[in-house]
Backbone as numpy.savetxt, mean C-alpha at the origin, in Angstrom:
# Nx Ny Nz CAx CAy CAz Cx Cy Cz
-4.28 -41.95 34.86 -4.87 -40.98 33.98 -6.03 -41.62 33.25
-7.13 -40.92 33.23 -8.31 -41.42 32.52 -8.25 -40.91 31.09
-8.09 -41.78 30.13 -8.00 -41.39 28.72 -9.30 -41.65 27.99
-10.38 -41.87 28.74 -11.68 -42.08 28.13 -12.13 -40.80 27.44
-12.52 -40.87 26.16 -12.98 -39.65 25.48 -14.24 -39.10 26.14
-14.29 -37.80 26.20 -15.46 -37.15 26.77 -16.57 -37.10 25.73
-17.76 -37.14 26.21 -18.92 -37.06 25.32 -19.20 -35.57 25.07
-18.71 -35.09 23.94 -18.86 -33.68 23.59 -19.97 -33.56 22.56
-20.97 -32.73 22.85 -22.05 -32.59 21.87 -21.55 -31.93 20.60
-22.05 -32.36 19.48 -21.67 -31.82 18.18 -22.77 -30.89 17.71
-22.39 -29.70 17.31 -23.34 -28.73 16.80 -23.44 -28.91 15.29
-24.53 -29.51 14.85 -24.71 -29.73 13.41 -24.95 -28.45 12.65
-25.19 -27.35 13.35 -25.46 -26.07 12.70 -24.22 -25.17 12.67
-23.06 -25.76 12.94 -21.81 -24.98 12.95 -21.58 -24.35 11.59
-21.21 -23.09 11.61 -20.91 -22.36 10.38 -19.60 -21.63 10.60
-18.63 -21.87 9.73 -17.33 -21.21 9.88 -17.45 -19.70 9.91
-18.47 -19.15 9.26 -18.65 -17.70 9.24 -19.05 -17.15 10.61
-19.52 -18.03 11.49 -19.90 -17.58 12.84 -18.70 -17.38 13.73
-17.56 -17.89 13.33 -16.35 -17.81 14.13 -15.46 -16.71 13.60
-15.00 -15.85 14.48 -14.04 -14.84 14.05 -13.01 -14.66 15.15
-11.81 -14.50 14.73 -10.72 -14.24 15.66 -10.49 -12.74 15.64
-10.99 -12.05 16.63 -10.85 -10.61 16.68 -9.70 -10.26 17.61
-8.51 -10.17 17.03 -7.35 -9.85 17.84 -6.92 -8.40 17.67
-7.77 -7.60 17.01 -7.46 -6.19 16.84 -6.65 -5.87 15.60
-6.26 -6.86 14.81 -5.47 -6.64 13.62 -6.29 -6.96 12.38
-6.14 -6.13 11.38 -6.77 -6.42 10.10 -5.97 -7.51 9.42
-6.64 -8.32 8.65 -5.96 -9.38 7.92 -5.61 -8.94 6.50
-6.40 -8.05 5.92 -6.13 -7.56 4.57 -6.10 -6.04 4.59
-5.30 -5.49 3.70 -5.13 -4.05 3.62 -5.19 -3.62 2.16
-5.67 -2.42 1.93 -5.59 -1.82 0.61 -4.36 -0.92 0.60
-3.50 -1.13 -0.41 -2.34 -0.26 -0.56 -2.38 0.40 -1.93
-2.02 1.65 -1.95 -1.93 2.42 -3.20 -0.45 2.53 -3.54
-0.08 1.99 -4.71 1.34 1.97 -5.06 1.63 2.86 -6.25
2.82 3.41 -6.25 3.37 4.19 -7.35 4.82 3.72 -7.51
5.44 4.08 -8.56 6.86 3.74 -8.70 7.10 2.28 -9.00
8.10 1.70 -8.35 8.59 0.38 -8.73 7.67 -0.77 -8.34
6.61 -0.52 -7.56 5.65 -1.58 -7.23 4.53 -1.68 -8.27
4.43 -0.70 -9.17 3.37 -0.73 -10.19 3.60 -1.84 -11.21
2.51 -2.23 -11.87 2.56 -3.26 -12.90 3.62 -2.90 -13.95
4.47 -3.88 -14.28 5.51 -3.66 -15.28 6.81 -3.11 -14.71
6.82 -2.74 -13.45 8.04 -2.21 -12.83 8.78 -3.32 -12.09
9.99 -3.04 -11.69 10.90 -4.08 -11.18 10.47 -4.75 -9.88
9.69 -4.10 -9.03 9.29 -4.71 -7.75 7.85 -5.21 -7.74
7.17 -5.17 -8.87 5.77 -5.59 -8.90 5.60 -7.07 -8.59
6.62 -7.88 -8.84 6.48 -9.31 -8.56 6.19 -9.57 -7.09
6.55 -8.64 -6.21 6.28 -8.77 -4.79 4.78 -8.82 -4.50
3.99 -8.08 -5.29 2.55 -8.02 -5.04 1.72 -8.60 -6.18
2.37 -9.19 -7.17 1.64 -9.64 -8.37 0.60 -10.71 -8.07
0.75 -11.45 -6.98 -0.24 -12.46 -6.61 -1.38 -11.90 -5.78
-1.35 -10.61 -5.49 -2.39 -9.97 -4.69 -3.57 -9.56 -5.56
-4.67 -9.28 -4.91 -5.89 -8.88 -5.61 -5.76 -7.43 -6.10
-5.75 -7.26 -7.44 -5.68 -5.92 -8.02 -7.07 -5.30 -7.95
-7.18 -4.14 -7.30 -8.47 -3.46 -7.13 -8.74 -2.52 -8.30
-7.74 -1.76 -8.71 -7.91 -0.84 -9.83 -6.90 0.29 -9.80
-7.06 1.21 -10.74 -6.19 2.37 -10.81 -6.95 3.61 -10.38
-6.22 4.62 -10.01 -6.84 5.86 -9.58 -5.78 6.89 -9.26
-6.15 7.82 -8.41 -5.23 8.88 -8.02 -5.54 9.31 -6.60
-4.56 9.90 -5.95 -4.79 10.41 -4.61 -5.86 11.50 -4.67
-6.73 11.54 -3.69 -7.77 12.57 -3.66 -7.15 13.95 -3.49
-6.07 14.02 -2.72 -5.36 15.27 -2.51 -4.10 15.29 -3.38
-3.62 16.48 -3.63 -2.35 16.64 -4.34 -1.22 16.45 -3.33
-0.16 15.80 -3.78 1.06 15.62 -3.00 2.25 15.84 -3.91
3.37 16.30 -3.35 4.56 16.44 -4.18 5.25 15.08 -4.37
5.53 14.75 -5.62 6.32 13.56 -5.94 7.50 14.01 -6.79
8.67 13.53 -6.41 9.88 13.85 -7.17 10.70 12.59 -7.37
11.39 12.57 -8.49 12.40 11.54 -8.75 13.40 12.12 -9.72
14.59 11.60 -9.68 15.63 12.08 -10.58 15.60 11.26 -11.87
16.15 11.84 -12.92 16.32 11.15 -14.19 17.78 11.30 -14.58
18.45 10.16 -14.85 19.87 10.25 -15.17 20.08 10.65 -16.63
21.32 10.76 -17.03 21.68 11.22 -18.38 21.16 10.29 -19.48
20.84 9.04 -19.11 20.34 8.07 -20.09 18.81 8.00 -20.11
18.18 8.81 -19.28 16.72 8.83 -19.23 16.10 7.86 -18.24
16.93 7.17 -17.44 16.40 6.24 -16.45 15.93 7.00 -15.21
14.73 6.63 -14.76 14.16 7.28 -13.58 14.78 6.71 -12.31
15.00 7.60 -11.36 15.45 7.17 -10.04 14.26 6.77 -9.18
14.51 6.51 -7.93 13.46 6.11 -6.99 12.53 7.30 -6.75
11.22 7.09 -6.85 10.30 8.20 -6.61 10.03 8.39 -5.11
9.82 9.62 -4.75 9.46 9.97 -3.38 8.22 10.84 -3.40
7.20 10.42 -2.64 6.02 11.25 -2.42 6.14 11.79 -1.01
5.93 13.09 -0.88 6.08 13.76 0.42 4.72 14.07 0.99
4.59 13.91 2.30 3.31 14.13 2.98 3.11 15.62 3.23
2.84 16.32 2.14 2.60 17.75 2.17 1.37 18.01 1.30
0.20 17.60 1.83 -1.05 17.67 1.06 -1.30 19.09 0.57
-1.75 19.18 -0.69 -2.05 20.47 -1.29 -0.92 21.01 -2.15
0.24 20.36 -2.09 1.39 20.75 -2.91 1.60 19.69 -3.98
1.91 20.10 -5.19 2.19 19.13 -6.24 0.96 18.74 -7.03
0.81 17.44 -7.28 -0.27 16.91 -8.12 -0.92 15.72 -7.45
-2.10 15.35 -7.95 -2.69 14.08 -7.53 -1.81 12.98 -8.13
-1.46 12.01 -7.31 -0.52 10.97 -7.72 -1.29 9.78 -8.31
-0.87 9.37 -9.51 -1.47 8.21 -10.17 -1.00 6.94 -9.47
-1.95 6.08 -9.07 -1.62 4.88 -8.29 -2.35 3.66 -8.83
-1.86 2.51 -8.42 -2.57 1.24 -8.57 -2.91 0.77 -7.16
-4.09 0.22 -6.97 -4.52 -0.22 -5.65 -4.61 -1.75 -5.63
-4.01 -2.33 -4.59 -4.00 -3.77 -4.39 -4.51 -4.09 -2.99
-5.13 -5.26 -2.86 -5.47 -5.79 -1.55 -4.40 -6.79 -1.19
-3.72 -6.55 -0.08 -2.63 -7.43 0.35 -2.93 -7.92 1.76
-2.37 -9.08 2.10 -2.59 -9.58 3.46 -1.60 -8.92 4.42
-1.89 -9.08 5.68 -1.12 -8.43 6.73 0.36 -8.83 6.69
0.63 -10.11 6.50 2.01 -10.58 6.47 2.79 -9.97 5.31
2.18 -9.94 4.12 2.86 -9.37 2.96 3.18 -7.90 3.19
2.21 -7.17 3.76 2.45 -5.74 3.97 3.54 -5.51 5.01
3.43 -6.18 6.13 4.35 -5.90 7.24 5.71 -6.58 7.08
5.76 -7.75 6.45 7.01 -8.49 6.37 7.76 -8.29 5.06
7.07 -7.87 4.00 7.75 -7.73 2.71 7.74 -6.28 2.22
6.55 -5.69 2.10 6.47 -4.34 1.54 7.09 -3.32 2.49
6.77 -3.42 3.78 7.39 -2.50 4.74 8.91 -2.59 4.71
9.43 -3.80 4.56 10.89 -3.97 4.50 11.44 -3.36 3.21
10.79 -3.64 2.08 11.23 -3.05 0.81 11.26 -1.52 0.90
10.22 -0.95 1.49 10.10 0.51 1.58 10.91 1.11 2.73
11.50 0.28 3.57 12.28 0.81 4.69 11.40 1.52 5.71
10.19 1.01 5.90 9.25 1.61 6.85 9.72 1.31 8.26
9.83 2.26 9.13 9.40 3.66 9.04 10.55 4.66 8.89
11.76 4.21 8.57 12.88 5.15 8.52 13.11 5.78 7.15
12.83 5.05 6.07 13.03 5.58 4.72 11.71 6.10 4.15
10.67 5.31 4.27 9.30 5.71 3.93 8.43 5.44 5.14
7.35 6.20 5.26 6.36 5.95 6.30 5.04 5.65 5.63
4.29 4.74 6.20 3.02 4.31 5.62 1.87 5.03 6.33
1.01 5.69 5.54 -0.15 6.39 6.10 -1.36 6.17 5.21
-2.54 6.18 5.82 -3.76 6.01 5.03 -4.19 7.35 4.44
-4.57 7.29 3.16 -5.05 8.48 2.45 -6.26 8.07 1.62
-7.02 9.05 1.18 -8.14 8.80 0.29 -7.64 8.68 -1.14
-8.15 7.65 -1.81 -7.82 7.40 -3.22 -9.12 7.43 -4.01
-9.12 8.19 -5.09 -10.27 8.21 -6.00 -9.96 7.25 -7.14
-10.69 6.13 -7.16 -10.51 5.15 -8.22 -11.05 5.71 -9.53
-10.64 5.11 -10.63 -11.08 5.58 -11.95 -12.59 5.46 -12.14
-13.26 4.62 -11.33 -14.73 4.52 -11.41 -15.42 5.53 -10.48
-14.65 6.50 -9.94 -15.09 7.59 -9.06 -15.37 7.16 -7.62
-15.19 5.88 -7.30 -15.33 5.44 -5.91 -14.13 5.96 -5.13
-14.38 6.46 -3.91 -13.29 6.93 -3.04 -13.09 5.90 -1.94
-11.87 5.45 -1.80 -11.52 4.46 -0.79 -10.36 4.98 0.05
-10.13 4.34 1.17 -8.97 4.65 2.00 -7.94 3.55 1.79
-6.70 3.93 1.53 -5.64 2.96 1.29 -4.33 3.48 1.88
-3.44 2.54 2.16 -2.12 2.91 2.64 -1.27 3.42 1.49
-0.53 4.49 1.74 0.40 5.05 0.77 1.72 5.28 1.49
2.81 5.01 0.82 4.14 5.20 1.41 4.67 6.58 1.04
4.94 7.37 2.09 5.49 8.71 1.94 6.97 8.69 2.32
7.73 9.58 1.73 9.11 9.74 2.14 9.14 10.13 3.61
10.06 9.54 4.34 10.22 9.90 5.75 11.02 11.19 5.90
11.48 11.74 4.78 12.30 12.95 4.79 11.47 14.15 4.35
11.95 15.31 4.62 11.26 16.55 4.26 11.47 16.88 2.79
10.46 17.47 2.19 10.54 17.93 0.80 11.59 19.03 0.70
12.46 18.90 -0.28 13.48 19.91 -0.52 13.15 20.61 -1.83
12.61 21.81 -1.73 12.23 22.57 -2.93 13.43 23.22 -3.61
14.61 23.10 -3.02 15.80 23.70 -3.60 16.38 22.86 -4.75
15.91 21.61 -4.88 16.41 20.77 -5.97 15.77 21.23 -7.27
16.36 20.82 -8.35 15.81 21.14 -9.67 14.87 20.06 -10.19
14.41 19.20 -9.30 13.52 18.12 -9.70 12.08 18.64 -9.74
11.42 18.52 -10.88 10.04 19.00 -10.98 9.08 18.08 -10.23
7.92 18.62 -9.88 6.86 17.81 -9.27 6.27 16.92 -10.35
6.01 15.65 -10.01 5.48 14.68 -10.94 4.12 14.16 -10.44
3.35 13.56 -11.34 2.10 12.91 -10.94 2.11 11.44 -11.31
3.02 11.04 -12.19 3.07 9.66 -12.69 4.51 9.20 -12.64
4.69 7.92 -12.27 6.00 7.28 -12.38 5.82 6.06 -13.24
């Protein structure tokens, strides 16, 4: 075996920005969160190290429901993918990496059996409209419950 090193030319003009690994997957995602992932709520520590983009609301109205127990504690919120029903949902937007979204947040949300993740338009408080992932209930809206439509959790 010849172990002599090969004479490889060195490109002194190499720039890391010239290299990209295009494997068809995004590395970062914008997610719009409501409920327990919001700042100050019990699951926010999962995304607290992520880049906070800002607050806003869904461009379209969606139905959101959650129960409140006898002591005033809110149950788990559910937003249903029934655009035009309910209210614009108040959200916080974060930039998260692919691993965090697919390996942690999707698992927390039970995607795709408990919640399903879909991209929707979000109007930030500065009036900029962006596209972000939002988790919708994987179940159908039940209007027979006595739970009112909500816009904030």
